[in-house]
PDB file of C-alpha atoms in Angstrom:
ATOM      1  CA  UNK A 618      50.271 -69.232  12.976  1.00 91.00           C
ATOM      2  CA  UNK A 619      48.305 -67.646  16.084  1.00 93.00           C
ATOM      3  CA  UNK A 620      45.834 -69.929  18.339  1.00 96.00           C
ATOM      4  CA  UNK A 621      42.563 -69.130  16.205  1.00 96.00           C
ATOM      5  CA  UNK A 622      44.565 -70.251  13.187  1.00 97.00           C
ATOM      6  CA  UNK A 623      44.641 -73.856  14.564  1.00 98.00           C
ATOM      7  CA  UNK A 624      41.229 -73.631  16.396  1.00 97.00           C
ATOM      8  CA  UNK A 625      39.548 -72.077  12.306  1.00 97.00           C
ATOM      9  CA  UNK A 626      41.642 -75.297  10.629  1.00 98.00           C
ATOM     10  CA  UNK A 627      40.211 -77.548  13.568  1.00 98.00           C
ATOM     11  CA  UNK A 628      36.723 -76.030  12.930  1.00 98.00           C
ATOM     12  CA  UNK A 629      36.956 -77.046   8.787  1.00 98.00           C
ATOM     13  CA  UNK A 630      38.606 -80.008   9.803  1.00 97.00           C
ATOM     14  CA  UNK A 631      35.130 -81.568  11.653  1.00 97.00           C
ATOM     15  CA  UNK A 632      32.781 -79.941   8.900  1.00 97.00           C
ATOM     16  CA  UNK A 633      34.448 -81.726   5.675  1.00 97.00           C
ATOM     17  CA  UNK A 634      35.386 -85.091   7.501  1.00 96.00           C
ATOM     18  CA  UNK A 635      31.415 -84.871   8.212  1.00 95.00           C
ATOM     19  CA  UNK A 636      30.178 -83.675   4.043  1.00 95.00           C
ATOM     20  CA  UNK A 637      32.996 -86.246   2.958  1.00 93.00           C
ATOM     21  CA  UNK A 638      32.250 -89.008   4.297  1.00 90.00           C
ATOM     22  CA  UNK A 639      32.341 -92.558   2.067  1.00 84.00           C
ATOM     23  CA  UNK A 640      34.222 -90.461  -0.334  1.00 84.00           C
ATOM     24  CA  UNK A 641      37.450 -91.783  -2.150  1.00 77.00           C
ATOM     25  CA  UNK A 642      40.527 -89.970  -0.689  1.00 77.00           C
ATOM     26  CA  UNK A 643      41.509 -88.358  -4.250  1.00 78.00           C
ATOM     27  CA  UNK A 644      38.343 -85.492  -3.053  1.00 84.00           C
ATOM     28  CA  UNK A 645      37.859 -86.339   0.497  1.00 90.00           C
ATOM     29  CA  UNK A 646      39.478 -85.364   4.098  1.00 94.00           C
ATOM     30  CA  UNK A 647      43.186 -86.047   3.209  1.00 92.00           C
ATOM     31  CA  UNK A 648      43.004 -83.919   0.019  1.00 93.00           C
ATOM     32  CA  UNK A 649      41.574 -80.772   2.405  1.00 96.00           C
ATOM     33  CA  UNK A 650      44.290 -81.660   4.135  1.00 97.00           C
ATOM     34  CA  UNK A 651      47.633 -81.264   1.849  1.00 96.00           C
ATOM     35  CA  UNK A 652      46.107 -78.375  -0.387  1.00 97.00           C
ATOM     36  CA  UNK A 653      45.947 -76.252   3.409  1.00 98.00           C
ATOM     37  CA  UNK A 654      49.427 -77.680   4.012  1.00 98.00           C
ATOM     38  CA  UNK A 655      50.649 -76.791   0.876  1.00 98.00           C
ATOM     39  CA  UNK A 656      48.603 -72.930   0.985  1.00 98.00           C
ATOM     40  CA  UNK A 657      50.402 -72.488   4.224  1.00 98.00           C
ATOM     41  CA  UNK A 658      53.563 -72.800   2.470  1.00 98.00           C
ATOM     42  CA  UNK A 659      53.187 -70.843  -0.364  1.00 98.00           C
ATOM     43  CA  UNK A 660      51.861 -68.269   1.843  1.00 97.00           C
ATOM     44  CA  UNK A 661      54.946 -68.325   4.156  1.00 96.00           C
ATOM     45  CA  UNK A 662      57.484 -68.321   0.997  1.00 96.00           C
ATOM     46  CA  UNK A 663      55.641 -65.199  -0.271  1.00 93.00           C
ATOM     47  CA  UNK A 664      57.406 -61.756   1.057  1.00 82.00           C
ATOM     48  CA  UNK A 665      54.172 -60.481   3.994  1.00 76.00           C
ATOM     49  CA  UNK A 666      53.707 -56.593   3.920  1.00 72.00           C
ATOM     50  CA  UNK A 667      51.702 -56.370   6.789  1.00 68.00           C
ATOM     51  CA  UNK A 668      51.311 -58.198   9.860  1.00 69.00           C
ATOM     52  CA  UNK A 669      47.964 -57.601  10.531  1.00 68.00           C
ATOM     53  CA  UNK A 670      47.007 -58.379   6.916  1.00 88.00           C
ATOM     54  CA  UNK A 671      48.714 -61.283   7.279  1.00 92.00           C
ATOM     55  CA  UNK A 672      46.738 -62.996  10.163  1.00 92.00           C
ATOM     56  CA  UNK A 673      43.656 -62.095   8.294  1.00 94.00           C
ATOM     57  CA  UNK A 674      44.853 -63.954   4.877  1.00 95.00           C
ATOM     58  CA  UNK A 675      46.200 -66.967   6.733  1.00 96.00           C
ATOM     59  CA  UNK A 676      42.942 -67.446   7.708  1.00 97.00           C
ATOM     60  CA  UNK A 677      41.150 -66.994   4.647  1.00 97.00           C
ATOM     61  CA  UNK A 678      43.735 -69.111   3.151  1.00 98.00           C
ATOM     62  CA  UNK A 679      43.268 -71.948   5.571  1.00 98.00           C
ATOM     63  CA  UNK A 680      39.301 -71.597   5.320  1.00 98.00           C
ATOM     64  CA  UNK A 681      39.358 -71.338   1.252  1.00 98.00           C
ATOM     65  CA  UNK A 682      41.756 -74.367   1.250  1.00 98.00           C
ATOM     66  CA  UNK A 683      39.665 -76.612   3.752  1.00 98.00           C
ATOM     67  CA  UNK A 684      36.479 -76.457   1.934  1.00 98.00           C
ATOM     68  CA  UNK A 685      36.919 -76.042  -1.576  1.00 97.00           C
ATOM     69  CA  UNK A 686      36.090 -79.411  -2.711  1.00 94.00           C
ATOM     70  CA  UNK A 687      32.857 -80.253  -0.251  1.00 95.00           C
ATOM     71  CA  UNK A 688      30.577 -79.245  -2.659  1.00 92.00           C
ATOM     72  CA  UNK A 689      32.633 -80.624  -6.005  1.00 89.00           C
ATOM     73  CA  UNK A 690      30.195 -80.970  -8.837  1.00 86.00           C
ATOM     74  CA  UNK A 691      31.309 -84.839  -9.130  1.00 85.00           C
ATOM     75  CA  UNK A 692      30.371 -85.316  -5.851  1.00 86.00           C
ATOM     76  CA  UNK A 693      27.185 -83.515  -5.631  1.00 84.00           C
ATOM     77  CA  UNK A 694      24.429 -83.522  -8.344  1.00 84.00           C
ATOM     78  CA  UNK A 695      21.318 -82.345  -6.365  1.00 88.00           C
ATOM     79  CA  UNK A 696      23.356 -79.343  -4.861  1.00 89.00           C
ATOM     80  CA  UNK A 697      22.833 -80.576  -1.150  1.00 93.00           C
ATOM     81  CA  UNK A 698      26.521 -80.210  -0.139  1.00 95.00           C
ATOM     82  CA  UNK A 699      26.516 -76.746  -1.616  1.00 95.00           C
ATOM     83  CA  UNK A 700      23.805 -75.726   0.630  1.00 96.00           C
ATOM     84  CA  UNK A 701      25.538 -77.311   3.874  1.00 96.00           C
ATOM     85  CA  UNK A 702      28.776 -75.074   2.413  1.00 96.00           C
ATOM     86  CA  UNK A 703      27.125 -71.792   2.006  1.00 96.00           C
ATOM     87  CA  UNK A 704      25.305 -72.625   5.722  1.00 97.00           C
ATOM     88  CA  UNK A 705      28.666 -73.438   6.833  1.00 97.00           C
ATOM     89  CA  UNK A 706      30.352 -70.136   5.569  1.00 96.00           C
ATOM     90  CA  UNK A 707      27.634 -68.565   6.913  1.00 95.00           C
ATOM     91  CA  UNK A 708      28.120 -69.609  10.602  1.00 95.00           C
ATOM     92  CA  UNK A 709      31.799 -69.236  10.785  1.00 95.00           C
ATOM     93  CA  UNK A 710      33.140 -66.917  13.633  1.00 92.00           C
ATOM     94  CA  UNK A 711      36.042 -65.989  12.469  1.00 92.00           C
ATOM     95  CA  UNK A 712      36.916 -62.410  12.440  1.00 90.00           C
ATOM     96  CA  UNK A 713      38.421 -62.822   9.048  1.00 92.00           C
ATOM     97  CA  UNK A 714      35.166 -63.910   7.644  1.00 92.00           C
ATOM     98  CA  UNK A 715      33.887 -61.169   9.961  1.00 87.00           C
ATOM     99  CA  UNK A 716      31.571 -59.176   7.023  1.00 92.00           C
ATOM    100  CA  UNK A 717      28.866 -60.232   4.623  1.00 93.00           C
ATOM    101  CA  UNK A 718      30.668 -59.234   1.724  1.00 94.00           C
ATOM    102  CA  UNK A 719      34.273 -61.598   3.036  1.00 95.00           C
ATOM    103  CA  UNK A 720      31.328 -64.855   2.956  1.00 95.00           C
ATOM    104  CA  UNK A 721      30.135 -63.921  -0.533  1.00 96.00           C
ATOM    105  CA  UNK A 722      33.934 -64.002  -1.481  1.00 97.00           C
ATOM    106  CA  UNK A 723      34.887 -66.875   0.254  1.00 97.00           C
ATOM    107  CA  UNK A 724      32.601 -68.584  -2.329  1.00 96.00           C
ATOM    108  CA  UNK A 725      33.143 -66.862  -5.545  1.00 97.00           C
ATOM    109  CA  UNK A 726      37.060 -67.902  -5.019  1.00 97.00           C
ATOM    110  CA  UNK A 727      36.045 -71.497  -3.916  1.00 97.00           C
ATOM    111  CA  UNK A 728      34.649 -70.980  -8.037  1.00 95.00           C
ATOM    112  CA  UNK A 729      37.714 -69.051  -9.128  1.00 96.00           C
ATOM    113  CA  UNK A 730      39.754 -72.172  -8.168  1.00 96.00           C
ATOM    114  CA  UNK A 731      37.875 -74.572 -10.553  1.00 90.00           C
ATOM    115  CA  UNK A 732      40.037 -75.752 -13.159  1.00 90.00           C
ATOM    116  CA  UNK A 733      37.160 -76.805 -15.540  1.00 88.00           C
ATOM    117  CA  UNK A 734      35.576 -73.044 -14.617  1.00 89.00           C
ATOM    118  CA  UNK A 735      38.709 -71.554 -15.646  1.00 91.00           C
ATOM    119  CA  UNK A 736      38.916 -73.522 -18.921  1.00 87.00           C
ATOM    120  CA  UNK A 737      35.540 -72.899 -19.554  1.00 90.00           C
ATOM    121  CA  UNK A 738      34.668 -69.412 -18.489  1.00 92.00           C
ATOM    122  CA  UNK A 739      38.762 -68.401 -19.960  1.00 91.00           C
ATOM    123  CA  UNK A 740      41.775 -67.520 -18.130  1.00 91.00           C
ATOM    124  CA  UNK A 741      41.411 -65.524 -14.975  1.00 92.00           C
ATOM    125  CA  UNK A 742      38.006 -64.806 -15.620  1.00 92.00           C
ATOM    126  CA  UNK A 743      37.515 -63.962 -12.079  1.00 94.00           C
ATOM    127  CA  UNK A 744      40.063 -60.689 -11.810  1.00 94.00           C
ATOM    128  CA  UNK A 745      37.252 -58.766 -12.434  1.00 93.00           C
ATOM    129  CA  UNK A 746      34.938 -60.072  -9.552  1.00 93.00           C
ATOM    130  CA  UNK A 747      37.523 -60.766  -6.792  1.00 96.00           C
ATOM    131  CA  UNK A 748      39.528 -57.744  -5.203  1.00 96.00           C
ATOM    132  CA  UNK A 749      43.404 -57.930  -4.665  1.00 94.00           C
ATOM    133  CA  UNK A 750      43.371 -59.799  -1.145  1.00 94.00           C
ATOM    134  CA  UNK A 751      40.988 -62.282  -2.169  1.00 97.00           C
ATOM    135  CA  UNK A 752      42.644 -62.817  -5.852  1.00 97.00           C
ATOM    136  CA  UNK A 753      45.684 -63.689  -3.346  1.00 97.00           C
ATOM    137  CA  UNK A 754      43.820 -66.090  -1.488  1.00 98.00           C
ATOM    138  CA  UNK A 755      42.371 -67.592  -4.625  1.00 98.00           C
ATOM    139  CA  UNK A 756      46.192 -67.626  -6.348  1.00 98.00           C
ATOM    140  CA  UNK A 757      47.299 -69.412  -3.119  1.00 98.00           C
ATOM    141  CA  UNK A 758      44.929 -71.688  -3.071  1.00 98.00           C
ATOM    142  CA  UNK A 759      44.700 -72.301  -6.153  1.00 98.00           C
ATOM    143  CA  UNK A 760      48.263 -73.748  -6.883  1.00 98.00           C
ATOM    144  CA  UNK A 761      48.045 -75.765  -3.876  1.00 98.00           C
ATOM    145  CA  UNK A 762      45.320 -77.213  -5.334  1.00 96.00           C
ATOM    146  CA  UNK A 763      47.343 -78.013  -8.653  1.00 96.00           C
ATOM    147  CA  UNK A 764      50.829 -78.799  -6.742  1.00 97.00           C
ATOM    148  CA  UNK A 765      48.158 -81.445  -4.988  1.00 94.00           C
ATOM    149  CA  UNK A 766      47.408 -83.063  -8.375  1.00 92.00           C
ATOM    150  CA  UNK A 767      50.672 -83.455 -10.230  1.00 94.00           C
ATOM    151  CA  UNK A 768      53.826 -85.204  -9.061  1.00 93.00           C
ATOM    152  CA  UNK A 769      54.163 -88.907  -8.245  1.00 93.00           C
ATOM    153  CA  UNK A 770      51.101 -88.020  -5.333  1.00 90.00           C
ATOM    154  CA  UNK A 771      49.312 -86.503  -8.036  1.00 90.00           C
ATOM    155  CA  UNK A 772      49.176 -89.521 -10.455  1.00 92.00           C
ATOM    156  CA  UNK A 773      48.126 -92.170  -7.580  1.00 90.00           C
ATOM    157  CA  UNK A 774      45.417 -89.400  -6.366  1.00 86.00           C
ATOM    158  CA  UNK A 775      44.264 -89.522 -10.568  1.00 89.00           C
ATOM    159  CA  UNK A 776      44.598 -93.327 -10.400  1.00 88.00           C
ATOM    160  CA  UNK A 777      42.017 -93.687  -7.127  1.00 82.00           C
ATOM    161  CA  UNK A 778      39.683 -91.145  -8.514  1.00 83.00           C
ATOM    162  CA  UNK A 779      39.693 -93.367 -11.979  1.00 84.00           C
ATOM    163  CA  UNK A 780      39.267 -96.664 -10.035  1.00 81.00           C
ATOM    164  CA  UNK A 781      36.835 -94.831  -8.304  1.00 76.00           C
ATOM    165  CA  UNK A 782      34.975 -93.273 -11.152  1.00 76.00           C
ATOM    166  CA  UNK A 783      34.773 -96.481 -13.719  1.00 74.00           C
ATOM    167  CA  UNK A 784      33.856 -98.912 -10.791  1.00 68.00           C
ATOM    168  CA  UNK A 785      31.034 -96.674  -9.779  1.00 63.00           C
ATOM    169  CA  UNK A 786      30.056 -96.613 -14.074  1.00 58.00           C
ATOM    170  CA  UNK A 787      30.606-100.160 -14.146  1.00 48.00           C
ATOM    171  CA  UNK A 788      28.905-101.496 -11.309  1.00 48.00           C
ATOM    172  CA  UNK A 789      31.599-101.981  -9.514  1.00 46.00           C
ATOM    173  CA  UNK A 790      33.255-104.706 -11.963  1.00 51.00           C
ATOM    174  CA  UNK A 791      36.393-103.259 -11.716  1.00 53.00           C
ATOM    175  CA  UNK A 792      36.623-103.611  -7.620  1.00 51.00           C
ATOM    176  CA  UNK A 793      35.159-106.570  -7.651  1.00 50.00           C
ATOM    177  CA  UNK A 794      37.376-108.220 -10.180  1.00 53.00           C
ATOM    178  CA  UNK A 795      40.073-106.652  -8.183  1.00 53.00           C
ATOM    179  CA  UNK A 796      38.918-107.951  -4.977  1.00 45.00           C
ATOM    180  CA  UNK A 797      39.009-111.202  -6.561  1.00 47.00           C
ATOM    181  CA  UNK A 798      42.664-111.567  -7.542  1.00 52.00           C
ATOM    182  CA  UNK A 799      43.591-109.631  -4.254  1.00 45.00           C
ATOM    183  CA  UNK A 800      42.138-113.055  -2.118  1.00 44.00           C
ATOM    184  CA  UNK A 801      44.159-115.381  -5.072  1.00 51.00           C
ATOM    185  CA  UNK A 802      46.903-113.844  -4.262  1.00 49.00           C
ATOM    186  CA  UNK A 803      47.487-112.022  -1.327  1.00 43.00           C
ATOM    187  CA  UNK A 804      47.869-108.729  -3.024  1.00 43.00           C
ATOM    188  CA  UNK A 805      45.798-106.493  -5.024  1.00 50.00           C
ATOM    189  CA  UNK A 806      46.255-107.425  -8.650  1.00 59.00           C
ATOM    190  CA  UNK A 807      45.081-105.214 -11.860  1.00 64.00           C
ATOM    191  CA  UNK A 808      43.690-107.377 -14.792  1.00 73.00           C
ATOM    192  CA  UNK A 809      44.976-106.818 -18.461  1.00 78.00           C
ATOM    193  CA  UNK A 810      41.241-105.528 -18.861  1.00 80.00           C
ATOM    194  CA  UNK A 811      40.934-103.213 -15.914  1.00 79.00           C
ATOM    195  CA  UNK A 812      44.985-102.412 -16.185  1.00 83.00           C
ATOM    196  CA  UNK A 813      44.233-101.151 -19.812  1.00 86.00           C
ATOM    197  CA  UNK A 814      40.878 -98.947 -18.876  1.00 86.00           C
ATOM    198  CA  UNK A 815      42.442 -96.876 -16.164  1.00 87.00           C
ATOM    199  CA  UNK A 816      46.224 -96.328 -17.620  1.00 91.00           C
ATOM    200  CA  UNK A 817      44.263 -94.708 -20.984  1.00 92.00           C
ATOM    201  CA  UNK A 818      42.033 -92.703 -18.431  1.00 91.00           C
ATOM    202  CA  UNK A 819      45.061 -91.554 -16.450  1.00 92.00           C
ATOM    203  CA  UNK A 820      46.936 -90.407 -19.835  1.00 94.00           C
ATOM    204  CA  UNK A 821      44.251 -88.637 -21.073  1.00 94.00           C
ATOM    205  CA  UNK A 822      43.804 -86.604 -18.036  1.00 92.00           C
ATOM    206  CA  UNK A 823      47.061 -86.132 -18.287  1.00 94.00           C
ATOM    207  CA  UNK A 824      47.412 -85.044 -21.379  1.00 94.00           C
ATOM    208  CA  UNK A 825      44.170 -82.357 -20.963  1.00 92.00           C
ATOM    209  CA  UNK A 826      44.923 -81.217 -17.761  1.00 93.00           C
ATOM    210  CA  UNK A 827      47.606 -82.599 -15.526  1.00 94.00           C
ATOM    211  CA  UNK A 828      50.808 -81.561 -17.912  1.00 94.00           C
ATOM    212  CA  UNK A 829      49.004 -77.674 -18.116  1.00 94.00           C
ATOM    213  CA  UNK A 830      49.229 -76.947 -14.827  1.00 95.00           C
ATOM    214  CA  UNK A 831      52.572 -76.122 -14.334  1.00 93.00           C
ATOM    215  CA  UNK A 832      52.745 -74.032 -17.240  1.00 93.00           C
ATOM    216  CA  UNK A 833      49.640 -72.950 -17.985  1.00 93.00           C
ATOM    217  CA  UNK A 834      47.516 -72.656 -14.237  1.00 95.00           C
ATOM    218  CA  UNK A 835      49.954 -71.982 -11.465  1.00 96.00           C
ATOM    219  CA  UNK A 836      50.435 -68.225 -11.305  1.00 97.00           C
ATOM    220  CA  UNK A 837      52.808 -67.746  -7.984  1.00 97.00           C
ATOM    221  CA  UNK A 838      56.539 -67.341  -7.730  1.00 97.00           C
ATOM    222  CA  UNK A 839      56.337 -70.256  -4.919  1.00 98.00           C
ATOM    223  CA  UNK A 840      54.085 -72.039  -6.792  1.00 98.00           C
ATOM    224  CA  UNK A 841      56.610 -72.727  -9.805  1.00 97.00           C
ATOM    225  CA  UNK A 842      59.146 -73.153  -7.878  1.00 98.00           C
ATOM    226  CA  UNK A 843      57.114 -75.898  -6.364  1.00 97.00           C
ATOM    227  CA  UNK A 844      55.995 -77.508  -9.320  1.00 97.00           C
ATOM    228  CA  UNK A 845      59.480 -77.698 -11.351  1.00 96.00           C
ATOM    229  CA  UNK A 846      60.271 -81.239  -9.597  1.00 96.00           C
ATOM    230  CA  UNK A 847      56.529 -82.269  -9.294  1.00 95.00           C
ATOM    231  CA  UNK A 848      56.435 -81.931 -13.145  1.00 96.00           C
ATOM    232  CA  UNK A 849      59.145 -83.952 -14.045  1.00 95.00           C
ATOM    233  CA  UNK A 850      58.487 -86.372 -11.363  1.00 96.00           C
ATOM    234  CA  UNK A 851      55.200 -87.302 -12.818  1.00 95.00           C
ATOM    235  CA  UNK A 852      56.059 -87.589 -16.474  1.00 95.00           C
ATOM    236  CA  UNK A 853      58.608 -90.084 -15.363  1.00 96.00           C
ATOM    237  CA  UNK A 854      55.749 -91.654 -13.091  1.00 95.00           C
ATOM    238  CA  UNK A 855      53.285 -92.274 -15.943  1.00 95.00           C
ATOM    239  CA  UNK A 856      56.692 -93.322 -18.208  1.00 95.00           C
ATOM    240  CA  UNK A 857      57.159 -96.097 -15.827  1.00 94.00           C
ATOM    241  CA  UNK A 858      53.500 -96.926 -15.470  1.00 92.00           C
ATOM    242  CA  UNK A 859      53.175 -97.660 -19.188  1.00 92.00           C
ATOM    243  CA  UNK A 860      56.447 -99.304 -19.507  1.00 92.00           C
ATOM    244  CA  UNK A 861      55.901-101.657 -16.438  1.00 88.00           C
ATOM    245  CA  UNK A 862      52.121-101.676 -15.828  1.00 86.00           C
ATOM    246  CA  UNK A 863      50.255 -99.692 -12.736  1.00 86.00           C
ATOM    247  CA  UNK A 864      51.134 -99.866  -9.068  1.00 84.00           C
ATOM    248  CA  UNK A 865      48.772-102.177  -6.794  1.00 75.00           C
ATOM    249  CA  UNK A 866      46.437 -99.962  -4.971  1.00 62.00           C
ATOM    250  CA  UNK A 867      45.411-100.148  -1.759  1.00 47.00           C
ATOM    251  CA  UNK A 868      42.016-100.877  -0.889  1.00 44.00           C
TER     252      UNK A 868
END
C-alpha cells in the first residue's frame, strides 16, 4: 500500500464514523473496518497483472469497502444517508475515482454487493452493468463482506444486530429487561423469553442467508479459501448456542 492508500482509508474512515454514529457495531464503524481489512487481503492473495492497475484497484477496493453500508436500507428510510454518500463520492480526490463515469460505478457496485439485491434482482445481475475492473472490485468486496458475516464473528455480529433490531420493535423491552438482570447480577443475563426470541431469529437468518454464502455468494479463489473454516466454525457456534443457551453480550 502507497501513502494515498492510507491517507483515501483515513479520508472514509472520518466520513462513516460521522453517518454511523449511534449505530450498533453489527453496521457501524468496526464493520467498515474488517470488510476493508479483509478486501485488502483477498486482493493481495489474488495473482496482480499490472502494477499500475493495481494501485488504482486498491483504492477502489478500499473506498467500495469503507462505505458500502452508510446508506444501508435498515438504517436509512428517508434516503438522507444516501444523499450524504453520493455527495461524498462526489467530492473524493482520489485519482482512482478521478472520472465521472469511476463515481457512477463506485455506486452501482456499492448495489452489486447487496445480498438481498442479488437474491432479488438474481445471481450476478450486475455483469451486465459493471465492466471487468469494477466487477473485481465488487467480487472483492463483496466476499469480504460475506467472510465478515459468517464464522464465530459472524454469529455475535447477527446476534447484536437481532438484539438490536427486536429491542428497537419492542420498545426496548428486551434491553431493558436485560439491563435489569445485568445490575442483579453483575453480568448481563438473557431471560428464557428474550433467550428464546433472538436464538430463533439468529437460526433463521441462518438458515436463509448465513449457511449460502459460502456456497452460493462468494465467487473468489481467496474468498473460499477463506470461508472453508469460517463455515464450519459457525455451524458449530450456533450448535453450541442451542445446546447451551447464548453468550452474554456486552453492552
Amino acid at each position: 500500500m502507497h501513502v494515498e492508500h492510507y491517507q483515501l482509508w483515513e479520508r472514509c474512515r472520518g466520513f462513516v464514523k460521522e453517518m454511523c454514529v449511534g449505530r450498533d457495531p453489527s453496521h457501524g464503524l468496526p464493520h467498515a473496518e474488517k470488510v476493508t481489512e479483509i478486501a485488502v487481503l483477498i486482493f493481495c492473495m489474488q495473482e496482480q497483472t499490472s502494477t499500475s492497475d493495481a494501485a488504482a484497484t486498491l483504492s477502489r477496493i478500499i473506498f467500495t469497502a469503507m462505505i458500502h453500508d452508510v446508506a444501508d436500507h435498515k438504517y436509512d428510510s428517508e434516503g438522507t444517508l444516501k444523499r450524504r454518500l453520493e455527495t461524498f463520492v462526489q467530492d473524493e480526490p482520489s485519482e482512482a475515482l478521478g472520472t465521472r463515469e469511476s463515481r457512477i460505478y463506485v455506486l452501482q457496485t456499492i448495489e452489486a454487493i447487496s445480498f438481498s439485491a442479488e437474491k432479488r434482482c438474481g445471481r450476478r445481475w450486475f455483469a451486465s452493468t459493471l465492466p471487468d475492473d469494477w466487477l473485481r472490485v465488487r467480487d472483492i468486496v463483496s466476499d469480504a463482506d460475506k467472510l465478515e458475516a459468517i464464522g464465530h464473528a459472524g454469529l455475535i455480529r447477527c446476534l447484536q444486530y437481532t438484539v438490536h433490531s427486536l429491542s428497537t420493535r419492542k420498545g426496548d423491552e428486551i434491553d431493558k429487561e436485560h439491563h435489569e438482570r445485568w445490575k442483579a447480577e453483575g453480568r448481563p443475563h438473557w431471560s428464557a423469553a428474550a433467550e428464546r426470541q433472538c436464538l430463533d431469529a439468529v437460526r433463521k437468518h441462518f438458515e436463509e442467508k448465513l449457511t449460502l454464502l459460502s456456497t452460493h455468494y462468494i465467487v473468489t479463489r481467496p474468498g473460499h479459501f477463506l470461508s472453508q473454516r469460517r463455515h464450519a466454525e459457525m455451524c458449530e457456534t450456533l450448535s453450541e448456542w442451542e445446546m447451551n443457551g447464548l453468550p452474554p453480550l456486552a453492552r
